[in-house]
Tab-separated table of C-alpha atoms in Angstrom:
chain	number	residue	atom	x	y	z
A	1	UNK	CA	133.371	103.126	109.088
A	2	UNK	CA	130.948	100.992	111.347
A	3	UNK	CA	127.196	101.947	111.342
A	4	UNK	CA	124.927	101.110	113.973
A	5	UNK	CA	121.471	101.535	114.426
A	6	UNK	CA	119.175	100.587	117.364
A	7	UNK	CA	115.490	99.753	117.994
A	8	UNK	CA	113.050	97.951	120.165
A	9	UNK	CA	112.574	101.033	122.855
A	10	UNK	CA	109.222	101.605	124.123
A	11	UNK	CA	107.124	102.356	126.994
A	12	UNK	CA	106.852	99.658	129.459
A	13	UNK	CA	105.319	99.020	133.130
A	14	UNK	CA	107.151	98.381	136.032
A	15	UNK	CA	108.289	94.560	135.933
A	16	UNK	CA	107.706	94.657	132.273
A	17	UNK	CA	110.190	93.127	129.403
A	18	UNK	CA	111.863	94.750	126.832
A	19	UNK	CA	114.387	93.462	123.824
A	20	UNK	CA	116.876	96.027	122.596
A	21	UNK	CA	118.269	95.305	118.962
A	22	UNK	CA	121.653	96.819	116.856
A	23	UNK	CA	122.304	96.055	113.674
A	24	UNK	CA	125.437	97.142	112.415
A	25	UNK	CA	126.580	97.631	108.819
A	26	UNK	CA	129.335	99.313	106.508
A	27	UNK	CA	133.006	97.914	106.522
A	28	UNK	CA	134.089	94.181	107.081
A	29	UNK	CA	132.179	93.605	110.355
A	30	UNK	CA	134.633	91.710	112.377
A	31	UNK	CA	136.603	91.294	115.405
A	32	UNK	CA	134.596	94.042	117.377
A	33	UNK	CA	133.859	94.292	120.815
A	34	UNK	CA	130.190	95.684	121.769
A	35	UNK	CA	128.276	97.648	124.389
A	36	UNK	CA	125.270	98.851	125.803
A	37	UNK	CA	125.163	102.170	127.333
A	38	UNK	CA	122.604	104.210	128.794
A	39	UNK	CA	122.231	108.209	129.877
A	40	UNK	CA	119.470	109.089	131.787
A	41	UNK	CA	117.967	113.181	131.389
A	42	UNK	CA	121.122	114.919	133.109
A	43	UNK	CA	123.283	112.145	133.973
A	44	UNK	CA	126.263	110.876	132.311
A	45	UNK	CA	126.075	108.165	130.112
A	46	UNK	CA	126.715	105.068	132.146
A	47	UNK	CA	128.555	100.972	131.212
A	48	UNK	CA	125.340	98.298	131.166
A	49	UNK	CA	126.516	95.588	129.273
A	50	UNK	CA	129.557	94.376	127.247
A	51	UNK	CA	129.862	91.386	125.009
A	52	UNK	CA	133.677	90.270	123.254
A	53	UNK	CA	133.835	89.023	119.814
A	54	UNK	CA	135.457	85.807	119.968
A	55	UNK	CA	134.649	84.072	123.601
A	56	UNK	CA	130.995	85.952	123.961
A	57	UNK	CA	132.525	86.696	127.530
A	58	UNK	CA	130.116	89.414	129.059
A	59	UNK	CA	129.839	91.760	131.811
A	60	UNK	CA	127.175	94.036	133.143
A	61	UNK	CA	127.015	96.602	135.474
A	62	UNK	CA	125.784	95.949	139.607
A	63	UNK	CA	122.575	97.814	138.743
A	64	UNK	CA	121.544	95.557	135.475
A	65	UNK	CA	123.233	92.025	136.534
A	66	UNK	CA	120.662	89.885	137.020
A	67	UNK	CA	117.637	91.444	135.203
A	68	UNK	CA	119.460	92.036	131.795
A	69	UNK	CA	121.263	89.278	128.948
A	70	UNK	CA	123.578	90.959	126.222
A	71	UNK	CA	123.718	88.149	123.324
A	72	UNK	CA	125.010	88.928	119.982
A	73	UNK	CA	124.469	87.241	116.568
A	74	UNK	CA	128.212	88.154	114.510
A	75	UNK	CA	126.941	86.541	111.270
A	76	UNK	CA	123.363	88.479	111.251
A	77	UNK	CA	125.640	91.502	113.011
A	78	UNK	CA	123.163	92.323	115.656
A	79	UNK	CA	123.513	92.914	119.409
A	80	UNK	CA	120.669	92.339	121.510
A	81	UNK	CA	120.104	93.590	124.768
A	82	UNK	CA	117.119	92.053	126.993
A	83	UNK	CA	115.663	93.580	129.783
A	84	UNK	CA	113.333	92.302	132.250
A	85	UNK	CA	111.981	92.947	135.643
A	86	UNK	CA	112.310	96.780	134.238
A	87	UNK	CA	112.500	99.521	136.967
A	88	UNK	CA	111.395	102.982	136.631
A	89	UNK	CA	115.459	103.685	137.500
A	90	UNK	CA	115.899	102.063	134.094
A	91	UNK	CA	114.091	104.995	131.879
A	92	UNK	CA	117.484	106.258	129.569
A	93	UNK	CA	118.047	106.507	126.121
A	94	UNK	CA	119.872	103.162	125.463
A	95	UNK	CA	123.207	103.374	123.264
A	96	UNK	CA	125.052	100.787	121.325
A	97	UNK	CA	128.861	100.716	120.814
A	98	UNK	CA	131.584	99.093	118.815
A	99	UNK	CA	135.115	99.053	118.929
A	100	UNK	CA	137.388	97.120	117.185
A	101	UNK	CA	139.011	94.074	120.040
A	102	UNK	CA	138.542	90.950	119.367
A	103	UNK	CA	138.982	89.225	122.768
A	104	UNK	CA	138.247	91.497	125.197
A	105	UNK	CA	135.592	94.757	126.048
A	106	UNK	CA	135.709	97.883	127.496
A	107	UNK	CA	133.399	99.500	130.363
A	108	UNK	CA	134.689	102.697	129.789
A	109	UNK	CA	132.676	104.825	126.717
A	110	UNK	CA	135.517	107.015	125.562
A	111	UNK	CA	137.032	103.631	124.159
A	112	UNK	CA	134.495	103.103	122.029
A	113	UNK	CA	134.775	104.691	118.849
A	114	UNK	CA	130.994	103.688	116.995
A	115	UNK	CA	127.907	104.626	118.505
A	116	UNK	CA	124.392	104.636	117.324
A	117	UNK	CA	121.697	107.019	117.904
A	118	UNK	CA	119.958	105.411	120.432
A	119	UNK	CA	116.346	104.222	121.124
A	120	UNK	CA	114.700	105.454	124.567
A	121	UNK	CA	113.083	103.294	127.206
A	122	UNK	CA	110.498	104.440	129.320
A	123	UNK	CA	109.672	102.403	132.623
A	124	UNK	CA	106.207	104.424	134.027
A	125	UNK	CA	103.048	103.097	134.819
């Protein structure tokens, strides 16, 4: 079993920065794709950022690209996740995810099998 736990959620202005953090532990942490996801209060959860294991390749979603970096750190086993130019459309409880792929990622959350908690971001002046 993978364990994951985020932090670094807040309450932020418009414009403001933010820098998400996931530290996994348990089993041999290798050869794992990871995620960031996001739900909003009564919307589906919803793809912002993917990182692969091997090449760092990443991919973000059209609302994120631009504003956010995914970056990962495989021998401290953290994800990061920062965020700037925050929007008030940004506000969501922010989810990390692992799955076990070591050369590609997956947009789609029901192919990720480790999730953490979550830490919530609110963008409100």
């Amino acid at each position: 079993q993978v364990q994951l736990v985020e932090s670094g959620g807040g309450l932020v202005q418009p414009g403001g920065s933010l820098r998400l953090s996931c530290v996994a532990s348990g089993r041999t942490f290798s050869n794992y794709a990871m995620a960031w996801f996001r739900q909003a209060p009564g919307m589906k959860r919803e793809f912002v950022a993917a990182i692969t294991w091997i090449s760092y390749t990443t991919d973000y979603s059209d609302t994120v690209n631009g504003r956010f970096t995914i970056s990962r750190d495989n021998a401290k086993k953290t994800l990061y996740l920062k965020m700037d130019s925050l929007k008030p459309e940004d506000t969501a409880v922010y989810y990390c995810a692992a799955a076990i792929n070591s050369k590609n990622y997956y947009t789609d959350p029901e192919r990720y099998p480790y999730w953490g908690r979550g830490t919530e971001v609110t963008v409100s002046s």
